[in-house]
Coordinates of C-alpha atoms and ligand atoms in Angstrom, one line a residue:
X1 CA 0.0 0.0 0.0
X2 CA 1.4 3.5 -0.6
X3 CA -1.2 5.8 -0.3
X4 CA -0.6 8.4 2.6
X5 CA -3.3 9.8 4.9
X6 CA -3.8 12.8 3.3
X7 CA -4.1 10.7 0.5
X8 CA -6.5 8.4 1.9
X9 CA -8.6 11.4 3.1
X10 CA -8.8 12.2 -0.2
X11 CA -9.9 8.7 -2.0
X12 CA -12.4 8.1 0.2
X13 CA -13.6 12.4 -0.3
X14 CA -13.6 11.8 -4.1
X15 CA -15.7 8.1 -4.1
X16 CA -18.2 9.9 -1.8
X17 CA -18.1 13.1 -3.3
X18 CA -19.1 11.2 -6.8
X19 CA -21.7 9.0 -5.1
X20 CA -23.9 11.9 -3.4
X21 CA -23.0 14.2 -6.9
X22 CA -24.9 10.9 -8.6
X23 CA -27.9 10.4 -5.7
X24 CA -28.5 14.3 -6.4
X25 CA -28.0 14.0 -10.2
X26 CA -31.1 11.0 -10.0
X27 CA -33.5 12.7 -8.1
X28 CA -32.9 15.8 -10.4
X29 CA -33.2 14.0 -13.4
X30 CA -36.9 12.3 -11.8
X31 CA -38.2 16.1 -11.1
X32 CA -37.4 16.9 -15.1
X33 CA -34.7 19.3 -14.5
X34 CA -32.1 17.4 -16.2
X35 CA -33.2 17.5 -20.0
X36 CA -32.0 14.4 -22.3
X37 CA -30.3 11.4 -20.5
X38 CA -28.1 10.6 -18.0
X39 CA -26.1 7.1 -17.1
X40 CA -25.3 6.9 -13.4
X41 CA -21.7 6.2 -12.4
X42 CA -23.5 4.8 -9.3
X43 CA -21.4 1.9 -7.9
X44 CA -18.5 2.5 -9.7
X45 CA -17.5 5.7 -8.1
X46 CA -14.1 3.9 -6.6
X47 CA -12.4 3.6 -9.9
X48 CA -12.6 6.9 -10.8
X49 CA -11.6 8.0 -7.5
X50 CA -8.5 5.8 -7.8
X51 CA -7.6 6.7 -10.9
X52 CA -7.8 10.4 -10.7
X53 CA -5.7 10.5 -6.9
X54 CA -2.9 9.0 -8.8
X55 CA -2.9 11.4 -11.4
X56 CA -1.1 15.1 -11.5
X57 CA -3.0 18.7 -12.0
X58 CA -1.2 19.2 -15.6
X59 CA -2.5 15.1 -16.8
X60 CA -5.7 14.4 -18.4
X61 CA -8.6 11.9 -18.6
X62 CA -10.6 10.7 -20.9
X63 CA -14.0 9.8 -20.8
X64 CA -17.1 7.9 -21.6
X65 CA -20.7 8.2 -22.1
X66 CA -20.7 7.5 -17.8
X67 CA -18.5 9.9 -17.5
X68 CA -19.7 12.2 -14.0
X69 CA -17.7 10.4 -12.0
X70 CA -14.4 10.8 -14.1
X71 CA -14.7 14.3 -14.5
X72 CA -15.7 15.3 -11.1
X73 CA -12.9 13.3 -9.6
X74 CA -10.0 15.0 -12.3
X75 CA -11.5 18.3 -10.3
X76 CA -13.8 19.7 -13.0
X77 CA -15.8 22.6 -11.0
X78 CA -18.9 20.8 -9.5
X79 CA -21.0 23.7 -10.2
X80 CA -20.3 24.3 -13.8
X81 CA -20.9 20.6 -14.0
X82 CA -23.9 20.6 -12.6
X83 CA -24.9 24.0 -14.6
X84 CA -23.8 21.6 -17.8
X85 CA -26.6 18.9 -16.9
X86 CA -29.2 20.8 -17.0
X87 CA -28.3 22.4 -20.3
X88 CA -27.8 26.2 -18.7
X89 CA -25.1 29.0 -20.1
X90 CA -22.8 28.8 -16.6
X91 CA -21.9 24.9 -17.7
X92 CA -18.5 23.4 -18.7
X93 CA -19.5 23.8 -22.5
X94 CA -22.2 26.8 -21.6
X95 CA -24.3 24.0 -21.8
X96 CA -24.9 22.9 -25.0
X97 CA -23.1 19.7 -24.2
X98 CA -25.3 18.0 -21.6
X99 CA -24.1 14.8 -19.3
X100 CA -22.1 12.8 -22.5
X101 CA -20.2 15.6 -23.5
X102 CA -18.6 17.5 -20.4
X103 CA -15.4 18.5 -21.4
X104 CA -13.0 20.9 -19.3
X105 CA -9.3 21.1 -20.2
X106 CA -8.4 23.5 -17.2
X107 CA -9.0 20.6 -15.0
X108 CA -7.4 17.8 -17.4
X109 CA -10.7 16.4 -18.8
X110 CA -10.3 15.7 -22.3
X111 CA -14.4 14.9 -22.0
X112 CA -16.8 12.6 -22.4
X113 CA -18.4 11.4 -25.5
X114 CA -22.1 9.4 -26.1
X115 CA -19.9 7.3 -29.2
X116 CA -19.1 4.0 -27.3
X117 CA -15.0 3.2 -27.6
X118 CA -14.7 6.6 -29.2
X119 CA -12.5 8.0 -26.5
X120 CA -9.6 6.0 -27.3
X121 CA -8.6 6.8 -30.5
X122 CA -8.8 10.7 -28.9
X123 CA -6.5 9.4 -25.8
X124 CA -3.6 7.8 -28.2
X125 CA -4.0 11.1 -29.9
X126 CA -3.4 13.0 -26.6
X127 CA -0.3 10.8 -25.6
X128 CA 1.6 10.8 -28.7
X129 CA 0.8 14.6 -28.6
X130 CA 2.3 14.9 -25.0
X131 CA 5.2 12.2 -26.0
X132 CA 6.3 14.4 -28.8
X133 CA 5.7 17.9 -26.9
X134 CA 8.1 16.5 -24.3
X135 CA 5.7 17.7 -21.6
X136 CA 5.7 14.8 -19.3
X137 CA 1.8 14.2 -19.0
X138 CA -0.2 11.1 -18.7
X139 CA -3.3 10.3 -20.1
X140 CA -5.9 7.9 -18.4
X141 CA -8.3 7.0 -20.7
X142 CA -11.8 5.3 -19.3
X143 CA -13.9 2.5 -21.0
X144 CA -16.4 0.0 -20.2
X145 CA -16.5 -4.4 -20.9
X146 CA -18.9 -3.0 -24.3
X147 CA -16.2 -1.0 -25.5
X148 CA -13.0 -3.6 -25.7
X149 CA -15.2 -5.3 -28.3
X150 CA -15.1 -2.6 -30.7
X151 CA -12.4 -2.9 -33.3
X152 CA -10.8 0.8 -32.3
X153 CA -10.1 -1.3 -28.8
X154 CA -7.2 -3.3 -30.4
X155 CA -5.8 -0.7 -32.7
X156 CA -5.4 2.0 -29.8
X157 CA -3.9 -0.5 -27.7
X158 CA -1.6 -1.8 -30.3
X159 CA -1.1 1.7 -31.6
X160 CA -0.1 2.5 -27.9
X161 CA 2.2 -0.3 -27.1
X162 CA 4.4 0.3 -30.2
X163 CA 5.0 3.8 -29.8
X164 CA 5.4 3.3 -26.2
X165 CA 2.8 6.5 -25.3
X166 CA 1.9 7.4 -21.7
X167 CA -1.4 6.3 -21.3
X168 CA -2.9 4.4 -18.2
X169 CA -6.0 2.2 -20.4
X170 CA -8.6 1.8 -17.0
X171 CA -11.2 -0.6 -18.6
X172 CA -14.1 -0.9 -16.1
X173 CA -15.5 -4.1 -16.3
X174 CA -19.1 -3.9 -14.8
X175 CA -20.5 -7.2 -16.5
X176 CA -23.3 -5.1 -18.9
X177 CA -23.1 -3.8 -22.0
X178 CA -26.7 -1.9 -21.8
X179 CA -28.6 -5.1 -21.1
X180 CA -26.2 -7.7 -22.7
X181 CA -24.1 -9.5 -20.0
X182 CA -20.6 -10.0 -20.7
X183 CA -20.7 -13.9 -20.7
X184 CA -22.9 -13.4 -23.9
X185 CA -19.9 -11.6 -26.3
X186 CA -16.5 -12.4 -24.9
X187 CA -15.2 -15.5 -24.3
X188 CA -13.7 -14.6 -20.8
X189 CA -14.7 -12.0 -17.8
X190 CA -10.8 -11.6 -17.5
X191 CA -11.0 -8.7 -20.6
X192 CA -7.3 -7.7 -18.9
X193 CA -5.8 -11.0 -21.2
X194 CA -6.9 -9.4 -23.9
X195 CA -3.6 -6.7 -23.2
X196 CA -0.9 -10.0 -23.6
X197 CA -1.4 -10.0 -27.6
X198 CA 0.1 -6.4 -27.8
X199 CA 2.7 -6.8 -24.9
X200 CA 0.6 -4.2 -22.6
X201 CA 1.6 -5.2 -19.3
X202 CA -2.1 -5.9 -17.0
X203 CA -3.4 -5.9 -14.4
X204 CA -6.7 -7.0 -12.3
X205 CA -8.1 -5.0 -9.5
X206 CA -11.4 -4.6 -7.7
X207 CA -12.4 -1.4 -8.3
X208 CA -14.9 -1.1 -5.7
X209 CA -12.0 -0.4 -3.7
X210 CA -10.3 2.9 -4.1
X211 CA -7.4 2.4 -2.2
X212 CA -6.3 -0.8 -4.6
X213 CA -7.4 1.4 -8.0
X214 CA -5.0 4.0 -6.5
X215 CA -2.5 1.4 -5.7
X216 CA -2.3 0.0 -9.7
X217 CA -2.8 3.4 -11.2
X218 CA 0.0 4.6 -9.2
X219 CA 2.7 2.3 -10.4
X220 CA 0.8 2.6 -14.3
X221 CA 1.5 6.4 -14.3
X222 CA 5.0 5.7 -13.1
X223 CA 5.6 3.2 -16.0
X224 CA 4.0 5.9 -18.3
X225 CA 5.4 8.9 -17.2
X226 CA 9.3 7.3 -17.3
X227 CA 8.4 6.5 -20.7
X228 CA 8.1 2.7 -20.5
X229 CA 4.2 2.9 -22.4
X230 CA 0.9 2.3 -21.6
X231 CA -0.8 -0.5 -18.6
X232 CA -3.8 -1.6 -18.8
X233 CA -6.3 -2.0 -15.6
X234 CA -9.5 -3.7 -15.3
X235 CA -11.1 -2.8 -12.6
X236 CA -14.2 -5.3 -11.8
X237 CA -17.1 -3.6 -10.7
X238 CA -21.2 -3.0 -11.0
X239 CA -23.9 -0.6 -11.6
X240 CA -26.3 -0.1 -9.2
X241 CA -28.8 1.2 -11.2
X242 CA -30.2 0.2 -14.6
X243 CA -27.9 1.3 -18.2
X244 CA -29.4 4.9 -18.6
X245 CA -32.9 6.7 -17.9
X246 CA -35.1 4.8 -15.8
X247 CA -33.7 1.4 -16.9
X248 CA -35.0 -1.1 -13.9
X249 CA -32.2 -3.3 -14.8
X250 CA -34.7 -6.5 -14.6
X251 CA -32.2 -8.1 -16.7
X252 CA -29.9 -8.9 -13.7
X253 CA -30.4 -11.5 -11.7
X254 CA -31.3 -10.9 -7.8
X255 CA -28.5 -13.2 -6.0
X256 CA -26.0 -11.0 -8.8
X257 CA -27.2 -7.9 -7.5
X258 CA -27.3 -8.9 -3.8
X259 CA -23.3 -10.1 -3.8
X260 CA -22.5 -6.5 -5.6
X261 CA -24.2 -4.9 -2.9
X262 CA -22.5 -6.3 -0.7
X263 CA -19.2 -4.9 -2.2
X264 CA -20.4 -1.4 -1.9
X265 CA -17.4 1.1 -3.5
X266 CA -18.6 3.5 -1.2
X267 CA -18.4 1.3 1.9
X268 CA -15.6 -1.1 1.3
X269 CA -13.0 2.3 0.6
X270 CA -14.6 3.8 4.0
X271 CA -13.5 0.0 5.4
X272 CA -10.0 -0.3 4.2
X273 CA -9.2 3.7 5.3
X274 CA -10.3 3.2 8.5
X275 CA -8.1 0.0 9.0
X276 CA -5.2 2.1 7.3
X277 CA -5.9 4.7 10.2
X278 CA -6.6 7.1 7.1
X279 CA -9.5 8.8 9.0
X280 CA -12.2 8.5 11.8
X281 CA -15.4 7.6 11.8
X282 CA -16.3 11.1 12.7
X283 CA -14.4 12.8 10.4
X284 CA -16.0 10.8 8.0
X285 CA -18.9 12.1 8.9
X286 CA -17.7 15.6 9.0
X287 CA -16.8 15.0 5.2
X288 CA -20.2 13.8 4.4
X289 CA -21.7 17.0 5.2
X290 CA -18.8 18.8 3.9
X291 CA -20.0 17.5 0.6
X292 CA -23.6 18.0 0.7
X293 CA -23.1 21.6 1.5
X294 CA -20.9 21.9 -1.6
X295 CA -23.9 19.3 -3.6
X296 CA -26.4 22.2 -2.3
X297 CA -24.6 25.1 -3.3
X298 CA -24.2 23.6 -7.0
X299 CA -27.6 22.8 -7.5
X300 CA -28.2 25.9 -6.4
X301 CA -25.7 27.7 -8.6
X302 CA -27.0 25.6 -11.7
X303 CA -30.8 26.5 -10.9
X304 CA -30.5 29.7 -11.1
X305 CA -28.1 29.5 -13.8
X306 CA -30.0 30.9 -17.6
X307 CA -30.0 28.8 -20.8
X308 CA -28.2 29.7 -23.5
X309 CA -29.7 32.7 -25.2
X310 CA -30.7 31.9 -28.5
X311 CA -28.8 34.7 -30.5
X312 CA -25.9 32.2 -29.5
X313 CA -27.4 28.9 -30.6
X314 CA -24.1 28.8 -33.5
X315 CA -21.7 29.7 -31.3
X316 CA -19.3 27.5 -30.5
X317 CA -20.8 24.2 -32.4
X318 CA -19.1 25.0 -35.9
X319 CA -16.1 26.0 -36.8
X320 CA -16.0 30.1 -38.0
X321 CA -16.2 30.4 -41.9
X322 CA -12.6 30.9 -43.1
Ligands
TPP1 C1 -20.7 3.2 -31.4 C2 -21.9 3.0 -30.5 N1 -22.5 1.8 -30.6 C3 -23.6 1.6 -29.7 C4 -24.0 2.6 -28.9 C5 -25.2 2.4 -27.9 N2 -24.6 2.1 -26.6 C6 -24.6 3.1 -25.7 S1 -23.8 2.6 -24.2 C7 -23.6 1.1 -24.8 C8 -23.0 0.0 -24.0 C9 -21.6 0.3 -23.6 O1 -21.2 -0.7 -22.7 P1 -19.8 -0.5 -21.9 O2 -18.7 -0.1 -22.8 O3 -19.6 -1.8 -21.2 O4 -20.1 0.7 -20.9 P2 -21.2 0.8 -19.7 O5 -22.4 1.3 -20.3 O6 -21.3 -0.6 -19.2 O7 -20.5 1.7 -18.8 C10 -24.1 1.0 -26.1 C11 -24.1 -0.3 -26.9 C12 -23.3 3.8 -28.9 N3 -23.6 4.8 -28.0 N4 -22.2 4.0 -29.7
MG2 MG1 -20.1 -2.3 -19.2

C-alpha cells in the first residue's frame, strides 16, 4: 500500500463526493430538470476515484458516455458541471453539451463522449501529442466491458504499445453492456488477457475499492510517465442502477445484484481507510456533510443559472467560416 493519509482522506472524499454528486443528479433527473439522459456512475465511483488520486494537475482523462464520476474526480468545477446537466449557459460547454459531453481542459478532462470506444482513438491522440511535446503528461483514458469489443479497442492498444505512449488504459468491467451481460460476447470475464497480444503489461483489480485502484494506477502512471508505455487496468465492478434513464435493470439476476451490494465502492474504501488509520469515523462524517453543503450550493448555482440565449445557438458548435 502506498497511499498516505492525506491521500486516503482524499480517496475516500472523491468516491463519496461522486456518489452523493450521482444520488443528487437522479432525483434531479426524476423532477425533469435534467433534460435528455443521463447514465449513473452509481457503484463504480471507486475507480474513478483511484484513478484520478494518482494522477497530477497538468494530466488528463478521458471519458465515456458515464463519465460524471471521471470528470468530477479529475476536479472539474462541480458547479459548472452541474450547470452543464441541465443544459444552462454557466456549464462546462455553456451548456450545449449535456451529461455525454462534459469537457474541461483547465482541469485535465479531455471529455466525455455518447460514441461507445470513441475515446480511445482521442486518448492515443493525446499521448503521442504529450510524448512528442516533451511535456511529461499522462493520459488515463476510461472505457467500459462494451467498449473492448469494438475494433478501435485493439488498434489503440496496439497503436499504444508500439509507440510506447503514456497512457494508463482503465477498462471498467461492470459485467453489462446496456442489457447484454458480458458472458454473452467475450469468451472470458478476464477482458485484462486481452492486453498480452500487444505486450501491454495488466493488471486485475477490484475497483470497488479505491485504495487498490489508487495502488495500480500509481505504479501505471510511473511506467508511463518514465516512458516505459501504456498499462492496462480492469477494474471489476457493477452498476447499481439500470444502463441509462429509468432502466429497472430486470435483466440482472437478484442473488448478482445482492453479492455486488455487498461490495459497496462507497463502503468497502470507508472499510480499508479506516483500518489504514486514514480517517475516523467522525471525520468521515464531518466530510459527508462537507459535501452535501458543496452538492447544495451547486444545485443551487445551476438553478438559477440561464439557458443559453438563442442569439448564441451557432456559437461554438461550428467551426467560423474561413
Ligand atoms: C458506437 C456505438 N454503438 C452503440 C452505442 C449504444 N450504446 C450506448 S452505451 C452502450 C453499452 C456500452 O457498454 P460498456 O462499454 O460496457 O459501458 P457501460 O455502459 O457498461 O458503462 C451501447 C451499446 C453507442 N452509443 N455507440
Ligand atoms: Mg459495461
Amino acid at each position: 500500500m502506498t497511499a498516505t493519509k492525506k491521500k486516503l482522506v482524499e480517496l475516500y472524499t472523491n468516491t463519496l463526493r461522486i456518489r452523493l454528486f450521482e444520488e443528487r443528479v437522479f432525483d434531479l433527473f426524476s423532477q425533469n430538470l435534467i433534460p435528455g439522459t443521463v447514465h449513473l456512475y452509481l457503484g463504480q465511483e471507486a475507480v474513478a476515484a483511484g484513478v484520478a488520486g494518482a494522477l497530477d494537475k497538468k494530466d488528463w482523462v478521458q471519458s465515456t458516455h458515464r463519465g460524471h464520476g471521471h470528470v468530477i474526480a479529475k476536479g472539474t468545477d462541480m458547479k459548472a458541471a452541474m450547470a452543464e446537466l441541465m443544459g444552462k449557459q454557466t456549464g462546462t460547454n455553456k451548456g450545449k453539451g449535456g451529461s455525454m459531453h462534459i469537457t474541461q481542459f483547465s482541469a485535465g478532462v479531455l471529455g466525455a463522449t455518447g460514441v461507445v470506444a470513441s475515446g480511445l482513438p482521442i486518448a492515443v491522440g493525446a499521448a503521442l501529442s504529450a510524448k512528442l511535446r516533451h511535456t511529461n503528461e499522462v493520459v488515463a483514458c476510461f472505457f467500459g466491458d462494451g467498449a473492448s469489443n469494438n475494433g478501435t479497442f485493439g488498434e489503440c492498444l496496439n497503436m499504444s504499445s508500439i509507440w510506447r505512449l503514456p497512457l494508463v488504459w482503465v477498462l471498467e468491467n461492470n459485467l453489462y453492456a446496456m442489457g447484454t451481460p458480458i458472458k454473452l460476447v467475450c469468451p472470458t470475464t478476464d477482458i485484462a488477457k486481452r492486453a498480452d497480444g500487444y505486450c501491454i503489461p495488466s493488471v486485475i483489480v477490484n475497483g470497488n475499492n479505491a485504495v487498490e485502484v489508487y495502488d495500480a494506477a500509481t505504479e501505471a502512471v510511473s511506467r508511463a510517465r518514465e516512458g516505459k508505455g501504456p498499462t492496462l487496468i480492469e477494474c471489476k465492478t457493477y452498476r447499481l442502477k439500470g444502463h441509462s434513464r429509468f432502466d429497472p435493470g430486470k435483466y440482472r439476476p437478484e442473488d448478482e445484484v445482492k453479492m455486488w451490494l455487498e461490495r459497496d465502492a462507497v463502503q468497502t474504501t470507508l472499510q480499508t481507510v479506516l483500518e489504514m488509520k486514514g480517517l475516523t469515523k467522525a471525520q468521515a462524517d464531518t466530510i459527508r456533510s462537507q459535501i452535501q453543503r458543496e452538492l447544495d450550493e451547486a444545485t443551487k448555482y445551476a438553478l438559477g443559472s440561464p439557458h443559453p440565449d438563442l442569439n448564441e445557438t451557432f456559437t461554438n458548435v461550428y467551426t467560423e467560416a474561413r
